[in-house]
Structure formats: C-alpha cells, structure tokens
C-alpha cells in the first residue's frame, strides 16, 4: 500500500531536511516542526506547549529538544517533557518514501483530551504551577467538564495532601463552586482557576493527611455517635472524632450527619473567629456538589481538626470583659430545651425592629430578644436569618476611620452568620440556636466598627442605564478607596431597575480579575447567598452594597493571576505570544 493511502501526507523533501536539519511545515493550518537528528526524522508541534515559542528555534542534542524561551526540554521521539511546567509536546508519526517525508497529521491521542487535561490539572496542583492549572481549567471547560472535574480533582488533592485538612484553600474552592452559576462566560473558568489555585497554594509544602476508618459496628445509633463525636471533640481527640464521623457518614442520612457535626461545632463559642462553622458548612456544600455518597467521607472527615484544634472564644478576654457575653450565651444555652418546648406549635414572625435590637449596644437585651423569639416559636432558620441581616449591616456601615484590618472583623461575623443560616437548611438541630447566640454576640462586639456609620445611599431615581452604572462600578474598582462610590453605584443599579443577575455578574467580573484574598473571595459569595435567601428588594440591595464596599476597600490589586489566565487563554486560541505584545 502506498504511503498516501494510509492517511499520511507529504510534507518535505528528505534531502532538503537533511541539509537544513529542521523545517517548519504546515498541515491543516497547524505548524509542525521537522527535525533530522541522528539519522531519523521527527515531527512535533512547532508551538512549545509551555508558551508557544517556535521549537524550530530551539536546540536538538542527544535526543533532547530544548526550547530557548524558558528552556523546557522534550524527549524528541515521543514528546515527553522533562519539565512539568511545560507539558508534553504533540508528536506526529513519520514515514520516508522515495526520498519524501510523510507524516500523519491527525494521530490517535494516547488518552482522551478531557483525561489529559484532568491529569495536567493534577500535575499543576502537585507542583503548584498556576499556568498549568489555568490551561487545564480552560481545556476541561472546552471539553464540557469545566465544573465537576476541576472541583473533584482539587477536593481529592486538598483533602489528601494537607495534614490539617480542610482550610482556606478548600473553602475558597467551595465558595467558587457556589459562585459559579452567578458569574458569566469566561468568569466561570476564572472562578474554578481561582479555587484550584488556592487549594494548591494552601497545600504547598504541607505534609499529607492520612484518613482514619469508620468503626466496624454499623448498628450504632445517631444519639450514640453524636455523643461520642462531641465527647472526642471536647477533649481534642481528632482521631477518635474522625472515626465517629466516618461511621456516621457510612450509616446515617446527610441531615443526621449535619446534626452531629454542627452540634460539636457549637459546643464552644464562635470557634476560630467563626471560621470553624463556616468551613464545615462549605465542606457540606462541596460534598453536595460532587455527590454525597462518593465524597462526603473525605470532605467532612478533613474538617475535624477545625473543631478539635479550634480557639474557643469563651477563652478570650473580649468575650469575658467588660461584659461576660460568653456567660450570657452559656445561660441561654442551658435554657434551650425549655425555650424550644415553650415554642412548640407556635409560629413566629420577626418583629419590625428586631434586627435593630440585634444591632444595639445592650448584650443582655439582645440575648433576651433571641430567647423570647425561640419561646414564641422562632425556628433556627428564622433566627439565623435575622442575625445574618444584622451582620450584613455591620459590613455595610463599616467606618473607614478604623484600621484596615478591622474589615476582617466584620467580615468574619458576616460569613459566620451566613454559614449558620445555610446550615439551618441542612439540619433543624436545636444546637444551631447556640450559633445564633454566638453570631449575635459577635455582631454586638463589632458595634464600635460602625462608629460613625458609613453613609448609605437611599433609594432614589436615576436617568442612567443599568449598563452605564455597571461600567462605572468596574471603573470604581480600578481606584483605591472607592468604598462609598461602589455602594452608591450598586444602589443606583437597583434604582435603574437593572437586572440583578447582570449586577451579580459584574461584581463577579470585578472580583475574579483581581488577586483577591481569601476574605474578599468569600465576601461576594456570601453576599450573593444572602441575596438569594432574602425576599425583600431592600435587603437584597443591602447585601450587594455591603459586598461592593468590602471589595472596593481591597481593590485594585496587581492582577498577576489574571495575567496568567490571559496567557493561558491566548495560548488556547493559538496566539503567538512571542510576536504580539
């Protein structure tokens, strides 16, 4: 059979290739590099898989092709790279017939593209190489696997290669998964790139984590496992607690597991400045994104250290003096059974000024308002929602005459309160009332950060289009200190009757182009979750104005990650970075 009949195409003269040593040929518009080396003919994609530099401008020696731009090296025959930052280069089988060089322009891939991109994402996570992760995220999205596969790959990595388990990186990943449906087009890719990048960074240099095993006894009741889990957490026995939790995951429905975990997470006050409950809630939601049966064990087991190693706020002077708010919470917790029993069968409606009471400067009055609400039939979901409304206002009203780091203080309260509300959707456990007390006391402690309250725009009329307002909002994020302007523009977008989904996408665009820190990434996710949870337009406006103020306080940044993402996008399109500035 003639070479032409095999699908191979003629591309060069062997004698000319021998004389020149290398040539660039084209097949189907794709530049291919031919090399004559040690008596053999080799063909590879002429674009270096790292950043697209022409490989014919490189060096071939001892069977190794070296790119001269970043010195990536490739085994010439099969294209395997010596340097993981570069990826393998595509090779093309060659044949010689009658002094002519033929090649197969479309060889069968060794693995499907989606598998290759998933494997490269794992390489990027292991080596903490941002460009590899960005290119993998883009490739997976092109293959229709832009959400689940990156999320699963990063969760598997983060829960296995960080001894402390679930932390900042995996929480960021979970936040980006929750944000995913609220951002547009390419920002979905940016969201997943942000999440996996943070997992890699948080795990870099850390020892691995070794997961425990469930007990063999599958007949343990929820009550027994709950008691054991709380007892082991109380004495900071992480291994014992993990075995109890894994057994619960294996034998109980998700709502019972949620009851067990959130009960232990509220046995002490506002643990780890609210991070403990927030991280656990995000782990639950990430497991739900991926599939409870397959991923709940690894995700939730990795959160145990967030309870056993946590700082307990009743141990902090701020929770003891000058007002013993930890004691107030403890007293309210002791009365919970009676309060819940008294509210049985009753329906509670939030009084008109209930949120304002939670924002007052009388800790005892706040606890009294909460306990009376429970006595009147308030559910954990209703009470958590009220506390979250108060916490949202602390962010919106934050006074910029405070230290910059104080933004974190109101932020912690806000994300904690939001997490409590979302946890109340996963379990109706009585213990979540304790989290409402803790959140309300954190709101109380933050009151001085609203002195004076930042000015908040009132609803008004505008003759501008929503699109113009959104454009100005992004411009406001380009300059430091535009906190009040950002809030005013969000408010104006509501005044202009703009589509809230467009506004959320614009806020997402503003967030994901920045090198946003952990708290800033959390802030918009939580604000959009609050937007979705409340029904009143005024409350939705409040949530997004609060997010815009927080974001504006932290922008702009260097946008180094955006540059990496842009490079990966341009490479994916086939642009020549070495020629175009």
Coordinates of C-alpha atoms in Angstrom, one line a residue:
X1 CA 0.0 0.0 0.0
X2 CA 1.3 3.5 -0.9
X3 CA 2.0 5.9 1.9
X4 CA -0.6 8.2 0.5
X5 CA -3.3 5.6 1.1
X6 CA -2.6 5.4 4.9
X7 CA -3.7 9.0 5.7
X8 CA -0.1 10.3 5.8
X9 CA 0.6 13.5 3.8
X10 CA 3.7 14.5 2.0
X11 CA 5.4 17.5 3.7
X12 CA 9.1 17.8 2.8
X13 CA 12.0 16.5 0.8
X14 CA 14.3 14.2 2.8
X15 CA 17.4 15.6 1.2
X16 CA 16.5 19.2 1.9
X17 CA 15.6 18.3 5.5
X18 CA 19.0 16.6 5.9
X19 CA 20.8 19.7 4.6
X20 CA 18.8 22.1 6.8
X21 CA 18.4 19.9 9.9
X22 CA 15.0 21.4 10.6
X23 CA 12.0 22.8 8.7
X24 CA 8.6 24.2 9.5
X25 CA 5.8 22.6 7.5
X26 CA 2.0 23.1 7.7
X27 CA -0.8 20.6 7.8
X28 CA -4.4 21.8 8.1
X29 CA -3.1 25.2 9.2
X30 CA -1.1 23.7 12.0
X31 CA 2.7 24.5 12.1
X32 CA 4.7 21.3 12.5
X33 CA 8.5 21.2 13.2
X34 CA 10.5 18.6 11.3
X35 CA 13.9 17.6 12.7
X36 CA 16.6 15.4 11.1
X37 CA 18.6 14.0 14.0
X38 CA 20.9 11.0 14.3
X39 CA 19.7 9.7 11.0
X40 CA 16.0 9.8 11.9
X41 CA 13.1 12.2 11.1
X42 CA 11.0 13.5 13.9
X43 CA 7.9 15.7 13.7
X44 CA 6.4 17.7 16.6
X45 CA 4.0 20.6 17.0
X46 CA 6.1 23.7 16.4
X47 CA 4.5 25.6 19.3
X48 CA 6.1 24.9 22.6
X49 CA 3.3 23.6 24.9
X50 CA 4.5 26.0 27.6
X51 CA 4.1 29.4 26.0
X52 CA 4.0 28.8 22.2
X53 CA 7.6 29.7 21.2
X54 CA 8.6 28.1 17.9
X55 CA 10.5 24.9 18.7
X56 CA 12.5 25.1 15.4
X57 CA 14.3 28.0 17.1
X58 CA 15.4 25.6 19.8
X59 CA 18.2 23.1 20.1
X60 CA 18.3 19.4 19.5
X61 CA 21.1 17.4 21.1
X62 CA 21.3 13.8 22.3
X63 CA 17.7 13.2 21.5
X64 CA 16.5 16.1 23.6
X65 CA 14.7 19.1 22.1
X66 CA 15.2 22.3 24.2
X67 CA 13.0 25.4 23.8
X68 CA 15.1 28.5 24.0
X69 CA 12.4 30.7 25.6
X70 CA 12.1 29.1 29.0
X71 CA 14.4 26.1 28.5
X72 CA 11.7 23.4 28.5
X73 CA 13.2 20.1 27.4
X74 CA 11.4 17.3 25.5
X75 CA 12.3 13.8 24.6
X76 CA 12.2 14.1 20.8
X77 CA 10.7 10.8 19.7
X78 CA 7.6 10.8 21.9
X79 CA 7.4 14.4 23.1
X80 CA 7.6 13.7 26.8
X81 CA 8.7 16.7 28.8
X82 CA 11.5 16.8 31.4
X83 CA 9.9 19.9 32.9
X84 CA 6.4 19.6 34.2
X85 CA 5.7 23.3 33.8
X86 CA 5.8 22.8 30.0
X87 CA 3.5 19.8 29.3
X88 CA 4.3 17.1 26.7
X89 CA 4.6 18.3 23.1
X90 CA 2.4 16.7 20.4
X91 CA 4.4 14.3 18.1
X92 CA 3.4 13.1 14.6
X93 CA 4.4 9.7 13.2
X94 CA 6.6 10.0 10.1
X95 CA 7.5 7.8 7.1
X96 CA 10.0 8.1 4.3
X97 CA 9.1 7.0 0.8
X98 CA 11.0 7.7 -2.4
X99 CA 13.0 10.4 -0.8
X100 CA 10.0 12.3 0.5
X101 CA 8.9 12.8 4.1
X102 CA 5.4 11.9 5.0
X103 CA 3.6 12.4 8.4
X104 CA 0.3 11.5 10.0
X105 CA -1.3 14.9 10.6
X106 CA -4.0 13.6 12.9
X107 CA -2.6 10.8 15.1
X108 CA -4.9 9.0 17.6
X109 CA -4.3 10.5 21.0
X110 CA -2.9 8.3 23.7
X111 CA -5.7 9.5 26.1
X112 CA -8.9 11.4 25.5
X113 CA -8.4 15.2 25.8
X114 CA -10.5 15.5 28.9
X115 CA -8.4 12.9 30.7
X116 CA -5.2 14.6 29.6
X117 CA -6.4 18.0 31.0
X118 CA -7.5 16.3 34.2
X119 CA -4.1 14.7 34.6
X120 CA -2.4 18.0 33.9
X121 CA -4.6 19.7 36.5
X122 CA -3.3 17.2 39.0
X123 CA 0.3 18.0 37.9
X124 CA -0.4 21.7 38.4
X125 CA -1.8 21.1 41.9
X126 CA 1.1 18.9 42.9
X127 CA 3.7 21.3 41.6
X128 CA 1.7 24.5 42.4
X129 CA 2.1 25.8 38.8
X130 CA -0.5 28.4 38.1
X131 CA -0.2 28.4 34.3
X132 CA -0.6 24.6 34.1
X133 CA -3.7 24.9 36.2
X134 CA -5.1 27.7 34.1
X135 CA -4.6 25.9 30.8
X136 CA -6.1 22.7 32.3
X137 CA -9.2 24.6 33.5
X138 CA -9.7 26.1 30.1
X139 CA -9.2 22.8 28.3
X140 CA -11.6 21.0 30.6
X141 CA -14.2 23.7 30.0
X142 CA -13.8 23.2 26.2
X143 CA -14.4 19.5 26.8
X144 CA -17.6 20.2 28.7
X145 CA -16.1 19.3 32.1
X146 CA -15.4 22.8 33.4
X147 CA -17.2 22.5 36.8
X148 CA -17.3 19.0 38.2
X149 CA -13.8 17.7 37.1
X150 CA -11.8 20.6 38.4
X151 CA -13.8 20.6 41.7
X152 CA -13.4 16.9 42.2
X153 CA -9.7 16.9 41.3
X154 CA -8.9 19.7 43.7
X155 CA -11.0 18.3 46.5
X156 CA -9.3 14.9 46.2
X157 CA -5.9 16.7 46.2
X158 CA -6.7 19.1 49.1
X159 CA -8.1 16.6 51.4
X160 CA -5.2 14.2 50.9
X161 CA -2.2 16.5 50.8
X162 CA -2.7 18.9 53.7
X163 CA -2.3 17.3 57.2
X164 CA -4.5 20.0 58.8
X165 CA -7.3 19.1 56.4
X166 CA -10.0 21.5 55.3
X167 CA -8.7 25.0 55.4
X168 CA -8.6 28.3 53.5
X169 CA -7.8 26.7 50.1
X170 CA -10.7 24.2 50.1
X171 CA -13.1 26.8 51.5
X172 CA -12.2 29.1 48.6
X173 CA -12.8 26.3 46.2
X174 CA -16.2 25.6 47.7
X175 CA -17.0 29.4 47.6
X176 CA -16.1 29.4 43.9
X177 CA -18.3 26.4 43.3
X178 CA -21.2 28.3 44.9
X179 CA -20.4 31.4 42.9
X180 CA -20.1 29.5 39.6
X181 CA -23.7 29.9 38.5
X182 CA -23.8 33.6 39.2
X183 CA -20.9 34.7 37.0
X184 CA -20.8 34.8 33.3
X185 CA -18.9 33.1 30.4
X186 CA -15.2 33.1 30.9
X187 CA -15.6 34.1 34.6
X188 CA -16.8 30.6 35.3
X189 CA -13.3 29.5 34.2
X190 CA -11.7 32.2 36.3
X191 CA -13.7 31.0 39.3
X192 CA -12.5 27.5 39.0
X193 CA -9.0 28.6 38.3
X194 CA -9.1 30.7 41.5
X195 CA -10.4 27.8 43.5
X196 CA -7.9 25.2 42.4
X197 CA -5.0 27.7 42.6
X198 CA -5.9 28.4 46.2
X199 CA -6.0 24.7 47.1
X200 CA -2.5 24.3 45.6
X201 CA -1.2 27.3 47.5
X202 CA -2.7 26.2 50.8
X203 CA -1.3 22.6 50.4
X204 CA 2.2 23.6 49.1
X205 CA 4.9 22.3 51.4
X206 CA 2.4 20.6 53.8
X207 CA 2.7 17.0 54.9
X208 CA -0.1 14.6 53.7
X209 CA -3.2 13.7 55.6
X210 CA -4.0 10.1 56.5
X211 CA -7.7 9.5 56.8
X212 CA -9.0 7.2 59.6
X213 CA -11.5 4.4 59.2
X214 CA -15.1 4.0 60.2
X215 CA -16.0 1.6 63.0
X216 CA -16.9 -1.9 62.0
X217 CA -20.1 -1.6 64.1
X218 CA -22.8 -0.4 61.7
X219 CA -25.6 -0.6 64.4
X220 CA -24.6 2.5 66.3
X221 CA -27.5 5.0 66.8
X222 CA -27.4 8.6 65.9
X223 CA -27.6 9.5 69.5
X224 CA -24.6 7.3 70.4
X225 CA -22.4 8.6 67.6
X226 CA -23.4 12.2 68.3
X227 CA -22.4 11.8 72.0
X228 CA -19.1 10.1 71.1
X229 CA -18.3 12.7 68.5
X230 CA -18.9 15.6 70.8
X231 CA -17.0 14.0 73.6
X232 CA -14.0 13.3 71.5
X233 CA -14.0 16.8 70.1
X234 CA -14.3 18.2 73.6
X235 CA -11.0 16.6 74.6
X236 CA -9.4 17.5 71.2
X237 CA -9.1 13.8 70.2
X238 CA -9.1 14.3 66.4
X239 CA -8.5 10.6 65.5
X240 CA -11.4 9.4 67.7
X241 CA -13.7 12.1 66.5
X242 CA -12.9 11.3 62.8
X243 CA -13.7 7.6 63.3
X244 CA -17.1 8.5 64.8
X245 CA -17.8 10.9 62.0
X246 CA -16.9 8.4 59.3
X247 CA -19.1 5.8 60.9
X248 CA -22.0 8.4 60.9
X249 CA -21.4 9.2 57.2
X250 CA -21.5 5.5 56.4
X251 CA -24.7 4.7 58.3
X252 CA -26.8 7.8 58.6
X253 CA -28.6 10.2 56.2
X254 CA -27.0 13.6 55.5
X255 CA -29.3 15.5 57.8
X256 CA -28.3 13.4 60.7
X257 CA -24.6 13.8 59.9
X258 CA -25.2 17.6 59.8
X259 CA -26.8 17.5 63.2
X260 CA -23.9 15.6 64.7
X261 CA -21.2 17.9 63.2
X262 CA -22.9 21.2 63.8
X263 CA -23.7 20.2 67.4
X264 CA -20.0 19.7 68.1
X265 CA -19.1 22.9 66.1
X266 CA -21.4 24.9 68.5
X267 CA -20.3 23.3 71.8
X268 CA -18.0 26.2 72.2
X269 CA -18.4 29.9 71.4
X270 CA -17.6 31.2 67.9
X271 CA -14.7 28.9 67.3
X272 CA -11.7 30.1 65.3
X273 CA -13.3 33.6 64.9
X274 CA -16.2 31.9 63.1
X275 CA -14.1 30.0 60.6
X276 CA -14.9 26.6 62.1
X277 CA -18.6 26.6 61.3
X278 CA -18.1 28.4 58.1
X279 CA -15.5 25.9 56.8
X280 CA -17.7 23.0 57.8
X281 CA -20.7 24.4 56.1
X282 CA -18.7 24.9 52.9
X283 CA -17.4 21.3 53.1
X284 CA -21.0 20.0 53.3
X285 CA -22.0 22.1 50.3
X286 CA -18.9 21.0 48.3
X287 CA -19.8 17.3 49.0
X288 CA -23.3 18.0 47.8
X289 CA -21.9 19.5 44.6
X290 CA -19.8 16.4 44.0
X291 CA -22.2 13.7 45.2
X292 CA -22.7 12.8 48.9
X293 CA -22.1 9.1 48.5
X294 CA -18.7 9.4 46.8
X295 CA -17.2 12.5 48.5
X296 CA -18.8 13.2 51.9
X297 CA -16.3 11.0 53.8
X298 CA -13.2 12.7 52.6
X299 CA -14.6 16.2 52.6
X300 CA -16.2 16.1 56.1
X301 CA -13.5 14.0 57.8
X302 CA -11.0 16.6 56.8
X303 CA -12.9 19.2 58.8
X304 CA -12.5 17.5 62.2
X305 CA -9.3 19.5 63.1
X306 CA -11.3 22.7 62.6
X307 CA -13.2 21.6 65.8
X308 CA -10.6 19.8 67.8
X309 CA -7.8 22.4 67.3
X310 CA -10.0 25.5 67.4
X311 CA -9.7 28.6 69.5
X312 CA -12.7 28.8 71.8
X313 CA -14.0 32.3 72.2
X314 CA -15.0 31.8 75.8
X315 CA -11.3 31.6 76.4
X316 CA -10.8 35.2 75.1
X317 CA -11.0 38.3 77.2
X318 CA -13.1 40.1 74.7
X319 CA -15.9 37.5 75.3
X320 CA -15.5 37.8 79.1
X321 CA -14.9 41.5 79.8
X322 CA -16.2 44.1 80.3
X323 CA -19.4 42.1 79.7
X324 CA -19.4 38.3 80.1
X325 CA -21.1 37.6 76.8
X326 CA -19.8 34.0 76.8
X327 CA -21.6 33.6 80.1
X328 CA -24.8 35.1 78.7
X329 CA -24.6 32.6 75.8
X330 CA -24.0 29.7 78.2
X331 CA -27.0 30.7 80.3
X332 CA -29.2 30.9 77.2
X333 CA -27.9 27.5 76.1
X334 CA -28.9 26.0 79.4
X335 CA -32.4 27.2 78.9
X336 CA -32.7 26.0 75.3
X337 CA -34.7 22.8 76.0
X338 CA -37.4 24.8 77.9
X339 CA -37.5 27.6 75.3
X340 CA -37.9 25.2 72.4
X341 CA -40.6 23.3 74.3
X342 CA -42.4 26.5 75.0
X343 CA -42.3 27.5 71.3
X344 CA -43.6 24.1 70.1
X345 CA -46.5 24.6 67.7
X346 CA -46.2 28.4 67.6
X347 CA -45.4 30.4 64.6
X348 CA -43.1 33.4 64.9
X349 CA -43.0 36.5 62.7
X350 CA -40.0 38.7 63.0
X351 CA -41.0 42.0 64.8
X352 CA -40.5 45.2 62.8
X353 CA -37.4 46.4 64.7
X354 CA -36.0 43.0 65.7
X355 CA -32.8 43.4 63.6
X356 CA -32.3 46.9 65.1
X357 CA -32.4 45.3 68.5
X358 CA -29.6 42.9 67.5
X359 CA -27.6 45.9 66.4
X360 CA -28.0 47.7 69.8
X361 CA -25.3 48.1 72.5
X362 CA -27.0 46.1 75.2
X363 CA -25.8 42.4 75.1
X364 CA -28.4 41.2 77.7
X365 CA -31.3 42.8 75.7
X366 CA -30.0 41.0 72.6
X367 CA -29.9 37.6 74.3
X368 CA -33.4 38.3 75.7
X369 CA -34.8 39.2 72.3
X370 CA -33.4 35.9 70.9
X371 CA -34.6 33.7 73.7
X372 CA -38.1 35.3 73.6
X373 CA -38.2 34.7 69.9
X374 CA -37.5 31.0 70.5
X375 CA -40.1 30.9 73.2
X376 CA -42.5 32.4 70.6
X377 CA -41.8 29.7 68.1
X378 CA -38.9 31.1 66.0
X379 CA -37.1 28.4 64.1
X380 CA -33.3 28.2 63.8
X381 CA -33.7 29.3 60.1
X382 CA -35.7 32.4 61.1
X383 CA -33.3 33.4 63.9
X384 CA -30.2 32.7 61.8
X385 CA -31.6 34.9 59.0
X386 CA -32.2 37.8 61.4
X387 CA -28.7 37.6 62.8
X388 CA -27.3 37.5 59.2
X389 CA -29.3 40.6 58.4
X390 CA -27.7 42.4 61.3
X391 CA -24.2 41.1 60.4
X392 CA -24.7 42.3 56.8
X393 CA -25.3 45.9 58.1
X394 CA -22.1 45.8 60.1
X395 CA -20.2 45.4 56.8
X396 CA -22.3 48.0 55.0
X397 CA -21.8 50.5 57.8
X398 CA -18.1 49.8 58.4
X399 CA -16.4 53.1 59.2
X400 CA -13.1 53.6 57.2
X401 CA -11.6 55.5 60.1
X402 CA -10.9 52.2 61.7
X403 CA -7.8 50.2 60.9
X404 CA -7.9 48.5 57.6
X405 CA -7.6 45.0 59.2
X406 CA -10.8 45.7 61.1
X407 CA -12.6 44.9 57.8
X408 CA -11.8 41.3 58.6
X409 CA -13.6 41.5 61.9
X410 CA -17.0 42.5 60.5
X411 CA -16.3 40.1 57.6
X412 CA -15.9 37.1 60.0
X413 CA -19.1 37.9 61.7
X414 CA -20.9 38.2 58.4
X415 CA -19.6 35.0 56.9
X416 CA -20.3 33.1 60.1
X417 CA -23.9 34.3 60.3
X418 CA -24.4 33.5 56.7
X419 CA -23.0 30.0 57.3
X420 CA -25.3 29.4 60.3
X421 CA -28.3 30.3 58.1
X422 CA -27.2 27.9 55.4
X423 CA -26.5 25.2 58.0
X424 CA -30.1 25.6 59.2
X425 CA -31.2 24.5 55.8
X426 CA -29.3 21.2 56.3
X427 CA -30.5 20.3 59.8
X428 CA -33.1 21.6 62.2
X429 CA -30.8 20.6 65.2
X430 CA -31.6 22.6 68.3
X431 CA -27.9 23.2 68.8
X432 CA -28.0 25.8 65.9
X433 CA -29.8 28.2 68.2
X434 CA -26.4 28.3 70.1
X435 CA -24.8 29.5 66.9
X436 CA -27.4 32.2 66.6
X437 CA -26.5 33.5 70.1
X438 CA -22.8 33.4 69.2
X439 CA -23.4 35.2 65.9
X440 CA -25.5 37.9 67.7
X441 CA -22.8 38.4 70.3
X442 CA -20.2 38.8 67.6
X443 CA -22.4 41.4 65.9
X444 CA -22.6 43.1 69.4
X445 CA -18.8 43.1 69.7
X446 CA -18.4 44.7 66.2
X447 CA -20.6 47.7 67.1
X448 CA -17.7 50.1 67.6
X449 CA -16.6 49.5 64.0
X450 CA -19.8 51.3 62.9
X451 CA -18.9 54.5 64.8
X452 CA -19.7 56.5 62.9
X453 CA -21.8 54.6 60.5
X454 CA -20.7 54.9 56.9
X455 CA -23.2 56.8 54.7
X456 CA -25.6 54.5 52.9
X457 CA -27.4 55.8 49.8
X458 CA -31.2 55.8 50.0
X459 CA -33.3 54.5 47.1
X460 CA -33.7 57.3 44.5
X461 CA -34.4 57.9 40.9
X462 CA -31.8 57.9 38.1
X463 CA -31.9 58.5 34.3
X464 CA -28.9 56.4 33.6
X465 CA -29.0 53.0 32.0
X466 CA -28.1 49.9 34.1
X467 CA -25.2 49.1 31.7
X468 CA -23.7 52.6 32.3
X469 CA -23.9 52.1 36.0
X470 CA -22.2 48.7 35.8
X471 CA -19.4 50.1 33.7
X472 CA -18.8 52.8 36.3
X473 CA -18.8 50.2 39.0
X474 CA -16.0 48.3 37.4
X475 CA -14.2 51.6 36.9
X476 CA -14.6 52.4 40.6
X477 CA -12.8 49.1 41.5
X478 CA -9.9 50.4 39.5
X479 CA -9.1 53.1 42.1
X480 CA -8.3 52.6 45.7
X481 CA -10.7 53.8 48.4
X482 CA -14.0 54.0 46.4
X483 CA -16.0 52.2 49.1
X484 CA -18.8 54.7 49.2
X485 CA -18.9 55.2 45.5
X486 CA -19.2 51.4 44.9
X487 CA -22.1 51.2 47.3
X488 CA -23.8 54.1 45.6
X489 CA -23.4 52.5 42.2
X490 CA -24.9 49.3 43.4
X491 CA -27.8 51.2 44.8
X492 CA -28.2 53.2 41.6
X493 CA -28.4 49.9 39.6
X494 CA -31.4 49.0 41.7
X495 CA -32.8 52.4 41.2
X496 CA -32.4 52.0 37.4
X497 CA -34.4 48.7 37.6
X498 CA -31.4 46.8 36.3
X499 CA -31.4 43.0 36.2
X500 CA -29.8 41.8 39.5
X501 CA -28.2 38.9 37.6
X502 CA -26.3 41.4 35.4
X503 CA -25.2 43.2 38.6
X504 CA -24.0 39.9 40.2
X505 CA -22.1 39.1 37.0
X506 CA -20.4 42.5 37.1
X507 CA -19.4 42.1 40.7
X508 CA -18.1 38.7 39.8
X509 CA -16.1 40.2 37.0
X510 CA -14.7 42.8 39.3
X511 CA -13.7 40.1 41.9
X512 CA -12.2 37.5 39.6
X513 CA -9.9 39.8 37.7
X514 CA -8.2 40.7 40.9
X515 CA -5.6 38.8 43.1
X516 CA -8.4 38.8 45.7
X517 CA -7.5 37.5 49.1
X518 CA -9.5 34.7 50.9
X519 CA -11.8 37.1 52.7
X520 CA -12.6 39.1 49.6
X521 CA -13.4 36.0 47.7
X522 CA -15.7 34.9 50.5
X523 CA -17.4 38.2 50.7
X524 CA -19.1 38.3 47.4
X525 CA -20.1 34.6 47.6
X526 CA -21.7 35.2 51.0
X527 CA -23.4 38.4 49.8
X528 CA -24.9 36.6 46.8
X529 CA -26.1 33.8 49.1
X530 CA -27.7 36.4 51.3
X531 CA -29.3 38.0 48.1
X532 CA -30.8 34.6 47.2
X533 CA -32.0 33.9 50.8
X534 CA -34.0 37.1 51.4
X535 CA -37.1 38.2 49.6
X536 CA -37.2 42.0 50.0
X537 CA -35.6 44.1 47.4
X538 CA -34.3 46.4 50.1
X539 CA -32.5 43.6 51.8
X540 CA -31.0 42.3 48.5
X541 CA -29.8 45.9 47.9
X542 CA -28.2 45.9 51.3
X543 CA -26.3 42.6 50.7
X544 CA -24.8 43.6 47.4
X545 CA -23.9 47.1 48.6
X546 CA -22.1 45.6 51.6
X547 CA -20.1 43.3 49.2
X548 CA -19.3 46.2 46.9
X549 CA -17.9 48.3 49.8
X550 CA -15.8 45.4 51.0
X551 CA -14.5 44.7 47.5
X552 CA -13.7 48.4 46.8
X553 CA -11.7 48.6 50.0
X554 CA -9.5 45.8 48.8
X555 CA -9.1 46.7 45.1
X556 CA -7.3 47.1 42.9
X557 CA -4.5 44.5 43.2
X558 CA -1.6 43.6 40.9
X559 CA -3.8 41.2 38.9
X560 CA -1.0 38.8 38.4
X561 CA -3.3 35.8 38.3
X562 CA -5.4 37.5 35.6
X563 CA -2.2 37.9 33.5
X564 CA -1.6 34.1 33.9
X565 CA -5.2 33.3 33.0
X566 CA -5.0 35.7 30.0
X567 CA -1.8 34.0 28.8
X568 CA -3.4 30.6 29.1
X569 CA -6.5 31.8 27.1
X570 CA -4.4 33.3 24.3
X571 CA -2.3 30.1 24.1
X572 CA -5.5 28.1 23.9
X573 CA -6.6 30.2 21.0
X574 CA -3.3 29.7 19.2
X575 CA -2.0 33.2 19.6
X576 CA 1.7 33.8 19.2
X577 CA 2.8 35.4 22.5
X578 CA 6.4 35.8 21.4
X579 CA 5.3 38.0 18.5
X580 CA 2.5 40.1 19.9
X581 CA 2.9 42.5 22.8

